[in-house]
Short mmCIF file of C-alpha atoms and ligand atoms in Angstrom, two decimals:
data_model
loop_
_atom_site.label_atom_id
_atom_site.label_comp_id
_atom_site.label_asym_id
_atom_site.label_seq_id
_atom_site.Cartn_x
_atom_site.Cartn_y
_atom_site.Cartn_z
CA UNK C 248 -11.06 -33.54 -58.60
CA UNK C 249 -13.17 -32.93 -55.60
CA UNK C 250 -13.66 -29.36 -54.29
CA UNK C 251 -11.69 -28.18 -51.29
CA UNK C 252 -13.33 -28.73 -47.95
CA UNK C 253 -14.87 -25.50 -46.67
CA UNK C 254 -12.70 -25.41 -43.66
CA UNK C 255 -9.54 -25.80 -45.75
CA UNK C 256 -10.50 -23.15 -48.14
CA UNK C 257 -11.67 -20.63 -45.58
CA UNK C 258 -9.67 -17.77 -44.31
CA UNK C 259 -11.50 -18.09 -40.98
CA UNK C 260 -12.79 -21.32 -39.49
CA UNK C 261 -15.25 -19.15 -37.25
CA UNK C 262 -16.95 -17.97 -40.45
CA UNK C 263 -17.58 -21.48 -41.54
CA UNK C 264 -18.87 -22.24 -37.96
CA UNK C 265 -21.24 -19.24 -38.36
CA UNK C 266 -22.57 -20.67 -41.63
CA UNK C 267 -22.90 -24.04 -39.96
CA UNK C 268 -24.87 -22.49 -37.16
CA UNK C 269 -27.29 -20.72 -39.52
CA UNK C 270 -27.73 -24.12 -41.38
CA UNK C 271 -28.61 -25.69 -38.00
CA UNK C 272 -31.07 -22.81 -37.23
CA UNK C 273 -32.71 -23.30 -40.54
CA UNK C 274 -32.88 -27.00 -40.44
CA UNK C 275 -34.00 -27.45 -36.84
CA UNK C 276 -36.18 -24.23 -36.65
CA UNK C 277 -34.38 -23.39 -33.43
CA UNK C 278 -32.71 -20.08 -33.55
CA UNK C 279 -30.35 -20.44 -30.57
CA UNK C 280 -29.07 -23.23 -28.40
CA UNK C 281 -28.04 -22.91 -24.76
CA UNK C 282 -26.01 -26.01 -24.13
CA UNK C 283 -24.09 -28.31 -26.45
CA UNK C 284 -23.18 -31.94 -25.84
CA UNK C 285 -20.90 -34.15 -27.83
CA UNK C 286 -21.67 -37.88 -27.40
CA UNK C 287 -18.72 -40.16 -27.51
CA UNK C 288 -18.48 -43.98 -27.34
CA UNK C 289 -20.95 -45.31 -24.93
CA UNK C 290 -22.90 -42.19 -24.48
CA UNK C 291 -25.03 -42.35 -27.50
CA UNK C 292 -28.31 -43.07 -25.85
CA UNK C 293 -28.27 -40.08 -23.49
CA UNK C 294 -30.04 -37.82 -25.97
CA UNK C 295 -33.33 -39.56 -25.46
CA UNK C 296 -33.36 -38.67 -21.79
CA UNK C 297 -32.18 -35.13 -22.09
CA UNK C 298 -35.30 -33.80 -23.50
CA UNK C 299 -37.82 -34.05 -26.23
CA UNK C 300 -36.42 -34.13 -29.73
CA UNK C 301 -37.37 -30.94 -31.60
CA UNK C 302 -35.42 -31.94 -34.78
CA UNK C 303 -32.83 -34.34 -35.85
CA UNK C 304 -30.68 -33.73 -38.94
CA UNK C 305 -27.81 -35.59 -40.64
CA UNK C 306 -24.57 -33.90 -39.77
CA UNK C 307 -23.59 -34.02 -43.47
CA UNK C 308 -26.39 -31.44 -44.11
CA UNK C 309 -24.48 -28.87 -42.08
CA UNK C 310 -21.58 -26.98 -43.59
CA UNK C 311 -18.13 -28.31 -42.67
CA UNK C 312 -19.25 -31.54 -41.03
CA UNK C 313 -17.67 -34.76 -42.10
CA UNK C 314 -19.09 -38.25 -42.48
CA UNK C 315 -18.69 -40.34 -39.18
CA UNK C 316 -15.52 -42.35 -39.33
CA UNK C 317 -16.70 -45.04 -36.98
CA UNK C 318 -19.74 -47.20 -36.68
CA UNK C 319 -21.23 -46.41 -33.16
CA UNK C 320 -20.58 -42.67 -33.69
CA UNK C 321 -23.91 -41.48 -34.73
CA UNK C 322 -23.70 -39.00 -37.55
CA UNK C 323 -26.70 -36.78 -36.50
CA UNK C 324 -27.16 -33.49 -34.90
CA UNK C 325 -30.22 -33.13 -32.68
CA UNK C 326 -31.95 -30.21 -31.17
CA UNK C 327 -33.66 -31.03 -27.82
CA UNK C 328 -35.72 -29.10 -25.36
CA UNK C 329 -35.41 -29.89 -21.72
CA UNK C 330 -38.20 -29.99 -19.26
CA UNK C 331 -36.94 -26.61 -18.20
CA UNK C 332 -37.29 -25.24 -21.63
CA UNK C 333 -33.69 -25.02 -22.51
CA UNK C 334 -32.41 -25.77 -25.95
CA UNK C 335 -29.67 -28.55 -26.14
CA UNK C 336 -27.71 -29.22 -29.20
CA UNK C 337 -26.57 -32.88 -29.31
CA UNK C 338 -23.55 -33.56 -31.54
CA UNK C 339 -23.37 -37.27 -32.46
CA UNK C 340 -20.74 -36.80 -35.07
CA UNK C 341 -17.26 -36.30 -33.70
CA UNK C 342 -14.36 -35.91 -36.12
CA UNK C 343 -11.23 -37.48 -34.64
CA UNK C 344 -7.75 -36.16 -34.93
CA UNK C 345 -6.53 -39.56 -36.14
CA UNK C 346 -8.70 -39.16 -39.37
CA UNK C 347 -5.94 -36.94 -40.51
CA UNK C 348 -8.13 -34.04 -41.86
CA UNK C 349 -6.47 -31.51 -39.46
CA UNK C 350 -7.57 -29.81 -36.28
CA UNK C 351 -10.00 -27.33 -37.89
CA UNK C 352 -12.24 -30.28 -38.80
CA UNK C 353 -11.86 -31.76 -35.26
CA UNK C 354 -13.09 -28.69 -33.49
CA UNK C 355 -15.62 -27.49 -36.04
CA UNK C 356 -18.61 -28.93 -34.07
CA UNK C 357 -17.44 -27.07 -30.97
CA UNK C 358 -17.13 -23.70 -32.82
CA UNK C 359 -20.43 -24.38 -34.45
CA UNK C 360 -22.12 -25.00 -31.06
CA UNK C 361 -20.75 -21.68 -29.78
CA UNK C 362 -21.98 -19.97 -32.98
CA UNK C 363 -25.47 -21.34 -32.21
CA UNK C 364 -25.37 -19.55 -28.88
CA UNK C 365 -24.27 -22.29 -26.60
CA UNK C 366 -22.39 -21.18 -23.55
CA UNK C 367 -21.81 -24.58 -21.94
CA UNK C 368 -20.06 -27.42 -23.76
CA UNK C 369 -20.34 -30.92 -22.42
CA UNK C 370 -17.78 -33.21 -23.99
CA UNK C 371 -18.11 -36.99 -23.40
CA UNK C 372 -15.96 -39.84 -24.63
CA UNK C 373 -14.99 -43.47 -24.07
CA UNK C 374 -11.43 -43.89 -22.76
CA UNK C 375 -8.90 -46.07 -21.00
CA UNK C 376 -8.48 -45.90 -17.31
CA UNK C 377 -5.03 -45.73 -15.72
CA UNK C 378 -6.12 -45.98 -11.99
CA UNK C 379 -6.18 -49.57 -10.79
CA UNK C 380 -9.25 -48.77 -8.64
CA UNK C 381 -11.39 -47.99 -11.76
CA UNK C 382 -13.49 -50.52 -13.61
CA UNK C 383 -14.73 -50.74 -17.17
CA UNK C 384 -18.20 -49.17 -17.35
CA UNK C 385 -17.36 -46.50 -14.78
CA UNK C 386 -17.89 -42.77 -15.71
CA UNK C 387 -15.46 -40.21 -14.37
CA UNK C 388 -15.18 -36.48 -14.53
CA UNK C 389 -12.29 -34.88 -16.46
CA UNK C 390 -10.57 -32.43 -14.04
CA UNK C 391 -7.86 -31.23 -16.46
CA UNK C 392 -6.01 -32.59 -19.54
CA UNK C 393 -2.61 -33.22 -20.96
CA UNK C 394 -2.55 -32.59 -24.76
CA UNK C 395 -0.13 -35.10 -26.34
CA UNK C 396 -1.13 -34.38 -29.89
CA UNK C 397 1.57 -31.77 -30.31
CA UNK C 398 -1.20 -29.78 -32.03
CA UNK C 399 -3.61 -27.01 -31.21
CA UNK C 400 -6.83 -25.62 -32.61
CA UNK C 401 -5.61 -22.08 -31.98
CA UNK C 402 -4.00 -20.42 -35.04
CA UNK C 403 -1.51 -17.66 -34.72
CA UNK C 404 -0.65 -15.80 -31.62
CA UNK C 405 -3.87 -16.71 -29.79
CA UNK C 406 -2.90 -17.11 -26.15
CA UNK C 407 -5.74 -18.63 -24.24
CA UNK C 408 -5.75 -19.26 -20.47
CA UNK C 409 -6.54 -22.81 -19.67
CA UNK C 410 -6.64 -22.58 -15.87
CA UNK C 411 -9.95 -24.20 -14.81
CA UNK C 412 -10.49 -25.38 -18.36
CA UNK C 413 -12.82 -28.08 -16.98
CA UNK C 414 -14.99 -25.85 -14.83
CA UNK C 415 -14.85 -26.62 -11.05
CA UNK C 416 -18.30 -25.16 -10.87
CA UNK C 417 -19.81 -27.60 -13.47
CA UNK C 418 -17.98 -30.57 -11.89
CA UNK C 419 -19.66 -29.64 -8.52
CA UNK C 420 -23.01 -29.73 -10.13
CA UNK C 421 -22.18 -33.15 -11.67
CA UNK C 422 -21.25 -34.37 -8.24
CA UNK C 423 -24.50 -32.96 -6.77
CA UNK C 424 -26.19 -35.55 -9.02
CA UNK C 425 -23.73 -38.36 -8.25
CA UNK C 426 -21.41 -37.81 -5.21
CA UNK C 427 -19.55 -41.00 -6.08
CA UNK C 428 -18.15 -39.54 -9.31
CA UNK C 429 -14.36 -39.71 -9.34
CA UNK C 430 -12.29 -37.43 -11.49
CA UNK C 431 -8.94 -37.52 -13.27
CA UNK C 432 -6.59 -35.95 -15.74
CA UNK C 433 -7.31 -36.91 -19.42
CA UNK C 434 -4.30 -37.52 -21.70
CA UNK C 435 -5.17 -37.00 -25.36
CA UNK C 436 -3.04 -39.34 -27.56
CA UNK C 437 -3.00 -38.97 -31.29
CA UNK C 438 -4.12 -42.59 -31.85
CA UNK C 439 -5.77 -44.58 -33.61
CA UNK C 440 -3.48 -47.23 -32.06
CA UNK C 441 -3.83 -47.75 -28.35
CA UNK C 442 -0.88 -46.98 -26.18
CA UNK C 443 1.92 -49.35 -25.35
CA UNK C 444 2.26 -50.27 -21.69
CA UNK C 445 5.37 -48.04 -21.53
CA UNK C 446 3.26 -45.09 -22.86
CA UNK C 447 0.66 -45.64 -20.28
CA UNK C 448 3.44 -45.72 -17.51
CA UNK C 449 4.61 -42.37 -19.09
CA UNK C 450 1.02 -41.00 -18.99
CA UNK C 451 0.82 -42.00 -15.31
CA UNK C 452 4.16 -40.53 -14.47
CA UNK C 453 3.30 -37.12 -15.94
CA UNK C 454 -0.02 -36.97 -14.07
CA UNK C 455 -2.49 -38.62 -16.30
CA UNK C 456 -5.38 -40.78 -15.17
CA UNK C 457 -7.30 -41.35 -18.43
CA UNK C 458 -6.03 -42.09 -21.92
CA UNK C 459 -8.04 -41.23 -24.95
CA UNK C 460 -8.09 -39.90 -28.58
CA UNK C 461 -10.35 -36.83 -28.40
CA UNK C 462 -11.67 -34.11 -26.12
CA UNK C 463 -8.57 -32.04 -25.25
CA UNK C 464 -8.45 -30.20 -28.57
CA UNK C 465 -12.16 -29.73 -28.39
CA UNK C 466 -11.99 -28.29 -24.96
CA UNK C 467 -9.31 -25.82 -25.92
CA UNK C 468 -11.46 -24.73 -28.79
CA UNK C 469 -14.47 -24.41 -26.58
CA UNK C 470 -12.58 -22.18 -24.09
CA UNK C 471 -11.46 -19.99 -27.00
CA UNK C 472 -15.01 -19.61 -27.99
CA UNK C 473 -15.79 -18.52 -24.51
CA UNK C 474 -17.69 -21.61 -23.34
CA UNK C 475 -17.69 -23.25 -19.97
CA UNK C 476 -16.60 -26.95 -20.29
CA UNK C 477 -17.70 -30.05 -18.60
CA UNK C 478 -15.99 -33.28 -19.50
CA UNK C 479 -16.98 -36.89 -18.81
CA UNK C 480 -15.01 -40.13 -19.70
CA UNK C 481 -16.57 -43.49 -19.61
CA UNK C 482 -13.84 -45.82 -18.69
CA UNK C 483 -14.51 -48.68 -21.23
CA UNK C 484 -11.22 -50.44 -20.63
CA UNK C 485 -8.21 -50.41 -18.38
CA UNK C 486 -5.33 -48.76 -20.24
CA UNK C 487 -2.70 -51.17 -21.75
CA UNK C 488 -0.59 -52.84 -19.21
CA UNK C 489 -2.79 -51.88 -16.24
CA UNK C 490 -4.80 -54.98 -16.95
CA UNK C 491 -2.96 -58.13 -18.10
CA UNK C 492 -5.58 -58.60 -20.95
CA UNK C 493 -4.98 -57.07 -24.36
CA UNK C 494 -7.40 -54.33 -25.58
CA UNK C 495 -9.95 -54.85 -28.13
CA UNK C 496 -12.44 -52.57 -29.90
CA UNK C 497 -15.18 -55.18 -29.15
CA UNK C 498 -14.48 -54.91 -25.43
CA UNK C 499 -14.71 -51.19 -25.70
CA UNK C 500 -18.06 -51.25 -27.50
CA UNK C 501 -19.41 -53.95 -25.09
CA UNK C 502 -18.50 -51.86 -21.98
CA UNK C 503 -20.20 -48.82 -23.52
CA UNK C 504 -23.34 -50.80 -24.31
CA UNK C 505 -23.53 -52.20 -20.70
CA UNK C 506 -22.96 -48.82 -19.07
CA UNK C 507 -25.25 -46.85 -21.48
CA UNK C 508 -28.41 -46.83 -19.38
CA UNK C 509 -26.65 -45.65 -16.23
CA UNK C 510 -24.43 -42.99 -17.79
CA UNK C 511 -27.19 -41.79 -20.00
CA UNK C 512 -29.33 -41.11 -16.96
CA UNK C 513 -26.46 -39.46 -15.14
CA UNK C 514 -25.84 -37.08 -18.12
CA UNK C 515 -29.39 -36.22 -18.45
CA UNK C 516 -29.77 -35.33 -14.78
CA UNK C 517 -26.62 -33.20 -14.94
CA UNK C 518 -27.75 -31.29 -17.88
CA UNK C 519 -31.02 -30.64 -16.11
CA UNK C 520 -29.01 -28.82 -13.42
CA UNK C 521 -26.73 -26.78 -15.65
I1 8IG O 284 -12.76 -46.33 -25.72
O1 8IG O 284 -7.24 -47.26 -23.85
C1 8IG O 284 -10.86 -45.97 -25.60
N1 8IG O 284 -10.27 -44.98 -26.29
N2 8IG O 284 -5.80 -43.63 -26.27
N3 8IG O 284 -6.54 -45.53 -25.01
C2 8IG O 284 -6.71 -44.57 -25.94
N4 8IG O 284 -8.01 -44.31 -26.35
C3 8IG O 284 -8.98 -45.08 -25.92
C4 8IG O 284 -8.73 -46.16 -25.08
C5 8IG O 284 -7.47 -46.40 -24.66
N5 8IG O 284 -9.89 -46.72 -24.87
#
């Protein structure tokens, strides 16, 4: 028998997040962080450009973090210092909802980031694009989301306002770096299968522009924790049925690899201005 995961055993996931935050302070030597960034598919190289690395630790050393499920999702947590002297916590170890460990595990990194002192949460992902004008390799801002997981990170009668969840102020800052940045509504599906063309038509009909398997639940938890949220999707593929070609994980990885230098530079410049 293995021991229960700390998040399953705990009465409060916030207490586990506070323990994780003190692990990070001890292991990095950085008492507080100002900004947190989760790097999704295609965004992995951004860290090098954001600032100098103060410390890099395996996520598995931090209370409550799981092993990465996917190659290409780096299982490290880094503490960076920007040129402006701010401390950025870079989370390279996302737990996805489709892993089936429950939503506490999915949002633990966000709650931990908040517990380290971060007041801004930057969430990035690789995703499918519904708009025909979009191309693989294009980054877009997330303007809002539709949570199709039928789940929530909030427990009990915790009524949280999600108006302006993806901060208009932060999106403006991002567009001051790249005025050509388009934006759209992110639909979080449960995954891990990609959508059918009919599901993509549904997503479009209900107001979606982007389809993915992360971010929405994390954004809700970030708002609950009082953080301001900025979301970026790298469109790594056109959603099923939008392009006549079938989707492949290799295509997704490839698009990410090609776009990486451009989007990493973009993200680093945006973080400099936050
Ligand atoms: I990368 O087309 C990536 N992640 N749901 N659909 C969903 N998630 C994705 C997709 C996609 N591409």
